[in-house]
Amino acid sequence: MNAKNNNQNGAAVTVATDSTADGKWAAEGKLGSRAPGFIRKSSLLRAGWQVGIFLAGLAVVGAGVAMLVLPGPGWLVIFAGMAIWATEFVWAQIALRWTRHKVTAAAQRALDPKVRRRNIMFTTVGLVIITALIGIYVWKFGMIMPWTIKK
Protein backbone atom coordinates (compact mmCIF):
# COMPACT_ATOMS: atom_id res chain seq x y z
CA MET A 1 0.00 0.00 0.00
CA ASN A 2 1.31 3.44 -0.88
CA ALA A 3 1.38 5.72 2.16
CA LYS A 4 1.88 8.78 -0.01
CA ASN A 5 -1.53 8.34 -1.67
CA ASN A 6 -3.27 7.89 1.69
CA ASN A 7 -1.82 11.15 3.03
CA GLN A 8 -2.81 13.20 -0.04
CA ASN A 9 -6.56 12.79 0.37
CA GLY A 10 -7.98 16.18 1.38
CA ALA A 11 -4.59 17.71 2.14
CA ALA A 12 -3.70 21.12 0.75
CA VAL A 13 -0.21 21.90 -0.43
CA THR A 14 1.45 24.85 1.30
CA VAL A 15 4.37 26.96 0.13
CA ALA A 16 7.40 26.88 2.40
CA THR A 17 9.09 30.19 3.21
CA ASP A 18 12.40 29.02 1.78
CA SER A 19 10.89 27.75 -1.50
CA THR A 20 11.82 31.00 -3.25
CA ALA A 21 14.94 33.10 -2.94
CA ASP A 22 13.29 35.90 -0.91
CA GLY A 23 10.36 33.96 0.46
CA LYS A 24 8.12 36.56 -1.19
CA TRP A 25 5.45 34.05 -2.22
CA ALA A 26 5.12 32.50 1.22
CA ALA A 27 2.77 35.20 2.49
CA GLU A 28 0.25 34.44 -0.27
CA GLY A 29 -1.20 31.44 1.55
CA LYS A 30 -1.75 27.84 0.74
CA LEU A 31 -2.28 26.25 -2.62
CA GLY A 32 -5.12 23.89 -3.34
CA SER A 33 -8.86 23.64 -3.66
CA ARG A 34 -11.16 26.26 -2.21
CA ALA A 35 -14.22 24.04 -2.60
CA PRO A 36 -16.62 23.82 0.35
CA GLY A 37 -15.92 21.06 2.86
CA PHE A 38 -18.88 18.86 1.94
CA ILE A 39 -17.70 18.81 -1.69
CA ARG A 40 -14.14 17.89 -0.73
CA LYS A 41 -15.40 14.95 1.31
CA SER A 42 -17.15 13.19 -1.58
CA SER A 43 -15.03 12.08 -4.52
CA LEU A 44 -18.03 12.16 -6.87
CA LEU A 45 -19.00 15.70 -5.86
CA ARG A 46 -15.35 16.78 -6.05
CA ALA A 47 -15.00 15.43 -9.60
CA GLY A 48 -18.21 17.16 -10.64
CA TRP A 49 -17.06 20.37 -8.99
CA GLN A 50 -13.72 20.25 -10.80
CA VAL A 51 -15.40 19.59 -14.16
CA GLY A 52 -17.77 22.51 -13.55
CA ILE A 53 -14.96 24.86 -12.55
CA PHE A 54 -12.90 23.77 -15.54
CA LEU A 55 -15.77 24.32 -17.98
CA ALA A 56 -16.66 27.72 -16.49
CA GLY A 57 -13.02 28.84 -16.66
CA LEU A 58 -12.70 27.47 -20.19
CA ALA A 59 -15.75 29.45 -21.31
CA VAL A 60 -14.39 32.68 -19.81
CA VAL A 61 -10.89 32.12 -21.22
CA GLY A 62 -12.40 31.29 -24.62
CA ALA A 63 -14.40 34.52 -24.54
CA GLY A 64 -11.22 36.41 -23.63
CA VAL A 65 -9.32 34.87 -26.54
CA ALA A 66 -12.16 35.89 -28.85
CA MET A 67 -11.96 39.41 -27.42
CA LEU A 68 -8.32 39.63 -28.42
CA VAL A 69 -9.49 40.04 -32.03
CA LEU A 70 -12.97 41.41 -31.31
CA PRO A 71 -13.78 44.54 -29.31
CA GLY A 72 -13.48 43.96 -25.60
CA PRO A 73 -11.01 43.62 -22.72
CA GLY A 74 -9.45 40.34 -23.89
CA TRP A 75 -6.54 40.01 -21.47
CA LEU A 76 -8.66 41.05 -18.51
CA VAL A 77 -11.23 38.36 -19.31
CA ILE A 78 -8.49 35.75 -19.83
CA PHE A 79 -7.07 36.53 -16.39
CA ALA A 80 -10.59 36.32 -14.92
CA GLY A 81 -10.91 32.83 -16.39
CA MET A 82 -7.54 31.91 -14.91
CA ALA A 83 -8.79 33.19 -11.55
CA ILE A 84 -11.82 30.92 -11.86
CA TRP A 85 -9.50 27.97 -12.53
CA ALA A 86 -7.29 29.05 -9.61
CA THR A 87 -10.13 28.40 -7.18
CA GLU A 88 -9.66 24.68 -7.82
CA PHE A 89 -6.41 23.93 -9.68
CA VAL A 90 -2.91 24.43 -8.25
CA TRP A 91 -1.33 24.95 -11.69
CA ALA A 92 -3.60 27.96 -12.28
CA GLN A 93 -2.77 29.36 -8.84
CA ILE A 94 0.94 29.10 -9.59
CA ALA A 95 0.48 30.69 -13.04
CA LEU A 96 -1.51 33.59 -11.54
CA ARG A 97 1.08 34.16 -8.82
CA TRP A 98 3.87 34.18 -11.39
CA THR A 99 1.93 36.61 -13.60
CA ARG A 100 1.10 38.88 -10.67
CA HIS A 101 4.75 39.07 -9.65
CA LYS A 102 5.90 39.75 -13.22
CA VAL A 103 3.31 42.51 -13.69
CA THR A 104 4.22 44.09 -10.35
CA ALA A 105 7.94 43.99 -11.21
CA ALA A 106 7.28 45.51 -14.65
CA ALA A 107 5.20 48.28 -13.09
CA GLN A 108 7.98 49.05 -10.62
CA ARG A 109 10.55 49.16 -13.43
CA ALA A 110 8.28 51.44 -15.47
CA LEU A 111 8.12 53.91 -12.57
CA ASP A 112 11.90 54.29 -12.56
CA PRO A 113 12.70 57.82 -13.86
CA LYS A 114 15.56 56.59 -16.07
CA VAL A 115 13.33 53.97 -17.71
CA ARG A 116 10.53 56.53 -18.21
CA ARG A 117 12.91 58.98 -19.88
CA ARG A 118 14.25 56.22 -22.12
CA ASN A 119 10.75 55.09 -23.08
CA ILE A 120 9.66 58.66 -23.85
CA MET A 121 12.79 59.18 -25.95
CA PHE A 122 12.24 55.97 -27.95
CA THR A 123 8.57 56.82 -28.48
CA THR A 124 9.45 60.32 -29.69
CA VAL A 125 12.13 59.04 -32.08
CA GLY A 126 9.73 56.40 -33.40
CA LEU A 127 6.99 58.97 -34.02
CA VAL A 128 9.45 61.29 -35.81
CA ILE A 129 10.59 58.43 -38.07
CA ILE A 130 7.00 57.38 -38.86
CA THR A 131 6.00 61.00 -39.58
CA ALA A 132 9.02 61.43 -41.87
CA LEU A 133 8.18 58.24 -43.77
CA ILE A 134 4.55 59.30 -44.22
CA GLY A 135 5.71 62.75 -45.35
CA ILE A 136 8.09 61.23 -47.93
CA TYR A 137 5.32 58.96 -49.22
CA VAL A 138 2.84 61.84 -49.56
CA TRP A 139 5.52 64.04 -51.24
CA LYS A 140 6.45 61.26 -53.68
CA PHE A 141 2.99 59.84 -54.53
CA GLY A 142 0.56 62.52 -53.41
CA MET A 143 -2.56 62.19 -51.35
CA ILE A 144 -4.77 59.99 -53.54
CA MET A 145 -7.58 58.14 -51.84
CA PRO A 146 -8.02 54.51 -52.96
CA TRP A 147 -11.64 55.03 -54.02
CA THR A 148 -10.67 57.85 -56.42
CA ILE A 149 -8.07 55.86 -58.38
CA LYS A 150 -8.98 55.40 -62.08
CA LYS A 151 -7.81 52.28 -63.88
Short mmCIF file of the C-alpha atoms (twelve columns), coordinates in Angstrom:
data_MODEL
# 
_entry.id   MODEL 
# 
loop_
_atom_site.group_PDB 
_atom_site.id 
_atom_site.type_symbol 
_atom_site.label_atom_id 
_atom_site.label_alt_id 
_atom_site.label_comp_id 
_atom_site.label_asym_id 
_atom_site.label_seq_id 
_atom_site.Cartn_x 
_atom_site.Cartn_y 
_atom_site.Cartn_z 
_atom_site.pdbx_PDB_model_num 
ATOM 1   C CA . MET A 1   0.000   0.000  0.000   1 
ATOM 2   C CA . ASN A 2   1.306   3.441  -0.884  1 
ATOM 3   C CA . ALA A 3   1.378   5.722  2.155   1 
ATOM 4   C CA . LYS A 4   1.877   8.780  -0.014  1 
ATOM 5   C CA . ASN A 5   -1.531  8.336  -1.671  1 
ATOM 6   C CA . ASN A 6   -3.272  7.890  1.690   1 
ATOM 7   C CA . ASN A 7   -1.821  11.149 3.026   1 
ATOM 8   C CA . GLN A 8   -2.806  13.198 -0.037  1 
ATOM 9   C CA . ASN A 9   -6.560  12.790 0.374   1 
ATOM 10  C CA . GLY A 10  -7.979  16.177 1.381   1 
ATOM 11  C CA . ALA A 11  -4.590  17.708 2.141   1 
ATOM 12  C CA . ALA A 12  -3.701  21.122 0.751   1 
ATOM 13  C CA . VAL A 13  -0.214  21.901 -0.429  1 
ATOM 14  C CA . THR A 14  1.453   24.851 1.297   1 
ATOM 15  C CA . VAL A 15  4.368   26.960 0.133   1 
ATOM 16  C CA . ALA A 16  7.396   26.884 2.396   1 
ATOM 17  C CA . THR A 17  9.089   30.194 3.215   1 
ATOM 18  C CA . ASP A 18  12.400  29.021 1.781   1 
ATOM 19  C CA . SER A 19  10.893  27.747 -1.497  1 
ATOM 20  C CA . THR A 20  11.825  30.999 -3.252  1 
ATOM 21  C CA . ALA A 21  14.935  33.099 -2.935  1 
ATOM 22  C CA . ASP A 22  13.293  35.901 -0.910  1 
ATOM 23  C CA . GLY A 23  10.356  33.963 0.455   1 
ATOM 24  C CA . LYS A 24  8.121   36.560 -1.188  1 
ATOM 25  C CA . TRP A 25  5.454   34.046 -2.219  1 
ATOM 26  C CA . ALA A 26  5.116   32.496 1.225   1 
ATOM 27  C CA . ALA A 27  2.766   35.205 2.485   1 
ATOM 28  C CA . GLU A 28  0.247   34.436 -0.267  1 
ATOM 29  C CA . GLY A 29  -1.204  31.444 1.550   1 
ATOM 30  C CA . LYS A 30  -1.752  27.839 0.743   1 
ATOM 31  C CA . LEU A 31  -2.277  26.246 -2.622  1 
ATOM 32  C CA . GLY A 32  -5.123  23.891 -3.345  1 
ATOM 33  C CA . SER A 33  -8.864  23.643 -3.657  1 
ATOM 34  C CA . ARG A 34  -11.159 26.256 -2.210  1 
ATOM 35  C CA . ALA A 35  -14.223 24.035 -2.596  1 
ATOM 36  C CA . PRO A 36  -16.624 23.816 0.353   1 
ATOM 37  C CA . GLY A 37  -15.921 21.064 2.859   1 
ATOM 38  C CA . PHE A 38  -18.878 18.857 1.940   1 
ATOM 39  C CA . ILE A 39  -17.702 18.807 -1.692  1 
ATOM 40  C CA . ARG A 40  -14.136 17.893 -0.729  1 
ATOM 41  C CA . LYS A 41  -15.396 14.946 1.305   1 
ATOM 42  C CA . SER A 42  -17.151 13.188 -1.578  1 
ATOM 43  C CA . SER A 43  -15.032 12.075 -4.525  1 
ATOM 44  C CA . LEU A 44  -18.030 12.162 -6.872  1 
ATOM 45  C CA . LEU A 45  -19.000 15.705 -5.857  1 
ATOM 46  C CA . ARG A 46  -15.355 16.784 -6.053  1 
ATOM 47  C CA . ALA A 47  -14.996 15.426 -9.598  1 
ATOM 48  C CA . GLY A 48  -18.208 17.158 -10.642 1 
ATOM 49  C CA . TRP A 49  -17.062 20.373 -8.992  1 
ATOM 50  C CA . GLN A 50  -13.717 20.250 -10.802 1 
ATOM 51  C CA . VAL A 51  -15.400 19.593 -14.160 1 
ATOM 52  C CA . GLY A 52  -17.774 22.511 -13.546 1 
ATOM 53  C CA . ILE A 53  -14.956 24.861 -12.548 1 
ATOM 54  C CA . PHE A 54  -12.896 23.768 -15.544 1 
ATOM 55  C CA . LEU A 55  -15.770 24.324 -17.984 1 
ATOM 56  C CA . ALA A 56  -16.658 27.716 -16.485 1 
ATOM 57  C CA . GLY A 57  -13.023 28.836 -16.661 1 
ATOM 58  C CA . LEU A 58  -12.705 27.472 -20.187 1 
ATOM 59  C CA . ALA A 59  -15.755 29.448 -21.313 1 
ATOM 60  C CA . VAL A 60  -14.391 32.676 -19.811 1 
ATOM 61  C CA . VAL A 61  -10.886 32.125 -21.216 1 
ATOM 62  C CA . GLY A 62  -12.402 31.292 -24.618 1 
ATOM 63  C CA . ALA A 63  -14.404 34.524 -24.538 1 
ATOM 64  C CA . GLY A 64  -11.217 36.410 -23.633 1 
ATOM 65  C CA . VAL A 65  -9.317  34.868 -26.536 1 
ATOM 66  C CA . ALA A 66  -12.161 35.888 -28.846 1 
ATOM 67  C CA . MET A 67  -11.964 39.412 -27.420 1 
ATOM 68  C CA . LEU A 68  -8.318  39.627 -28.418 1 
ATOM 69  C CA . VAL A 69  -9.485  40.040 -32.032 1 
ATOM 70  C CA . LEU A 70  -12.974 41.412 -31.305 1 
ATOM 71  C CA . PRO A 71  -13.784 44.543 -29.312 1 
ATOM 72  C CA . GLY A 72  -13.481 43.961 -25.601 1 
ATOM 73  C CA . PRO A 73  -11.010 43.616 -22.722 1 
ATOM 74  C CA . GLY A 74  -9.454  40.338 -23.891 1 
ATOM 75  C CA . TRP A 75  -6.544  40.010 -21.469 1 
ATOM 76  C CA . LEU A 76  -8.659  41.055 -18.506 1 
ATOM 77  C CA . VAL A 77  -11.228 38.361 -19.313 1 
ATOM 78  C CA . ILE A 78  -8.490  35.749 -19.834 1 
ATOM 79  C CA . PHE A 79  -7.065  36.526 -16.388 1 
ATOM 80  C CA . ALA A 80  -10.587 36.325 -14.925 1 
ATOM 81  C CA . GLY A 81  -10.906 32.829 -16.394 1 
ATOM 82  C CA . MET A 82  -7.542  31.905 -14.907 1 
ATOM 83  C CA . ALA A 83  -8.789  33.193 -11.548 1 
ATOM 84  C CA . ILE A 84  -11.820 30.916 -11.858 1 
ATOM 85  C CA . TRP A 85  -9.502  27.973 -12.532 1 
ATOM 86  C CA . ALA A 86  -7.290  29.045 -9.614  1 
ATOM 87  C CA . THR A 87  -10.133 28.399 -7.180  1 
ATOM 88  C CA . GLU A 88  -9.657  24.683 -7.823  1 
ATOM 89  C CA . PHE A 89  -6.409  23.932 -9.677  1 
ATOM 90  C CA . VAL A 90  -2.912  24.430 -8.254  1 
ATOM 91  C CA . TRP A 91  -1.326  24.950 -11.693 1 
ATOM 92  C CA . ALA A 92  -3.601  27.956 -12.283 1 
ATOM 93  C CA . GLN A 93  -2.774  29.363 -8.842  1 
ATOM 94  C CA . ILE A 94  0.935   29.103 -9.593  1 
ATOM 95  C CA . ALA A 95  0.477   30.692 -13.039 1 
ATOM 96  C CA . LEU A 96  -1.508  33.589 -11.536 1 
ATOM 97  C CA . ARG A 97  1.080   34.159 -8.820  1 
ATOM 98  C CA . TRP A 98  3.874   34.182 -11.391 1 
ATOM 99  C CA . THR A 99  1.930   36.608 -13.602 1 
ATOM 100 C CA . ARG A 100 1.097   38.881 -10.675 1 
ATOM 101 C CA . HIS A 101 4.748   39.069 -9.647  1 
ATOM 102 C CA . LYS A 102 5.905   39.749 -13.216 1 
ATOM 103 C CA . VAL A 103 3.315   42.514 -13.690 1 
ATOM 104 C CA . THR A 104 4.220   44.087 -10.350 1 
ATOM 105 C CA . ALA A 105 7.937   43.991 -11.209 1 
ATOM 106 C CA . ALA A 106 7.284   45.510 -14.654 1 
ATOM 107 C CA . ALA A 107 5.196   48.285 -13.087 1 
ATOM 108 C CA . GLN A 108 7.979   49.049 -10.623 1 
ATOM 109 C CA . ARG A 109 10.549  49.157 -13.433 1 
ATOM 110 C CA . ALA A 110 8.282   51.444 -15.469 1 
ATOM 111 C CA . LEU A 111 8.117   53.908 -12.572 1 
ATOM 112 C CA . ASP A 112 11.904  54.293 -12.559 1 
ATOM 113 C CA . PRO A 113 12.703  57.823 -13.861 1 
ATOM 114 C CA . LYS A 114 15.556  56.587 -16.066 1 
ATOM 115 C CA . VAL A 115 13.327  53.975 -17.706 1 
ATOM 116 C CA . ARG A 116 10.531  56.527 -18.206 1 
ATOM 117 C CA . ARG A 117 12.912  58.983 -19.885 1 
ATOM 118 C CA . ARG A 118 14.249  56.222 -22.117 1 
ATOM 119 C CA . ASN A 119 10.746  55.093 -23.084 1 
ATOM 120 C CA . ILE A 120 9.658   58.656 -23.854 1 
ATOM 121 C CA . MET A 121 12.788  59.176 -25.951 1 
ATOM 122 C CA . PHE A 122 12.239  55.965 -27.950 1 
ATOM 123 C CA . THR A 123 8.565   56.825 -28.484 1 
ATOM 124 C CA . THR A 124 9.448   60.318 -29.692 1 
ATOM 125 C CA . VAL A 125 12.134  59.039 -32.076 1 
ATOM 126 C CA . GLY A 126 9.731   56.395 -33.404 1 
ATOM 127 C CA . LEU A 127 6.995   58.973 -34.019 1 
ATOM 128 C CA . VAL A 128 9.452   61.289 -35.805 1 
ATOM 129 C CA . ILE A 129 10.593  58.433 -38.074 1 
ATOM 130 C CA . ILE A 130 6.998   57.380 -38.864 1 
ATOM 131 C CA . THR A 131 6.005   61.000 -39.576 1 
ATOM 132 C CA . ALA A 132 9.020   61.431 -41.868 1 
ATOM 133 C CA . LEU A 133 8.175   58.245 -43.773 1 
ATOM 134 C CA . ILE A 134 4.546   59.304 -44.216 1 
ATOM 135 C CA . GLY A 135 5.710   62.752 -45.353 1 
ATOM 136 C CA . ILE A 136 8.093   61.231 -47.933 1 
ATOM 137 C CA . TYR A 137 5.320   58.961 -49.222 1 
ATOM 138 C CA . VAL A 138 2.843   61.842 -49.565 1 
ATOM 139 C CA . TRP A 139 5.519   64.043 -51.240 1 
ATOM 140 C CA . LYS A 140 6.452   61.256 -53.677 1 
ATOM 141 C CA . PHE A 141 2.993   59.844 -54.531 1 
ATOM 142 C CA . GLY A 142 0.555   62.517 -53.414 1 
ATOM 143 C CA . MET A 143 -2.558  62.187 -51.348 1 
ATOM 144 C CA . ILE A 144 -4.769  59.992 -53.542 1 
ATOM 145 C CA . MET A 145 -7.583  58.141 -51.841 1 
ATOM 146 C CA . PRO A 146 -8.022  54.514 -52.959 1 
ATOM 147 C CA . TRP A 147 -11.642 55.031 -54.022 1 
ATOM 148 C CA . THR A 148 -10.675 57.847 -56.421 1 
ATOM 149 C CA . ILE A 149 -8.066  55.857 -58.385 1 
ATOM 150 C CA . LYS A 150 -8.977  55.401 -62.080 1 
ATOM 151 C CA . LYS A 151 -7.808  52.281 -63.882 1 
# 
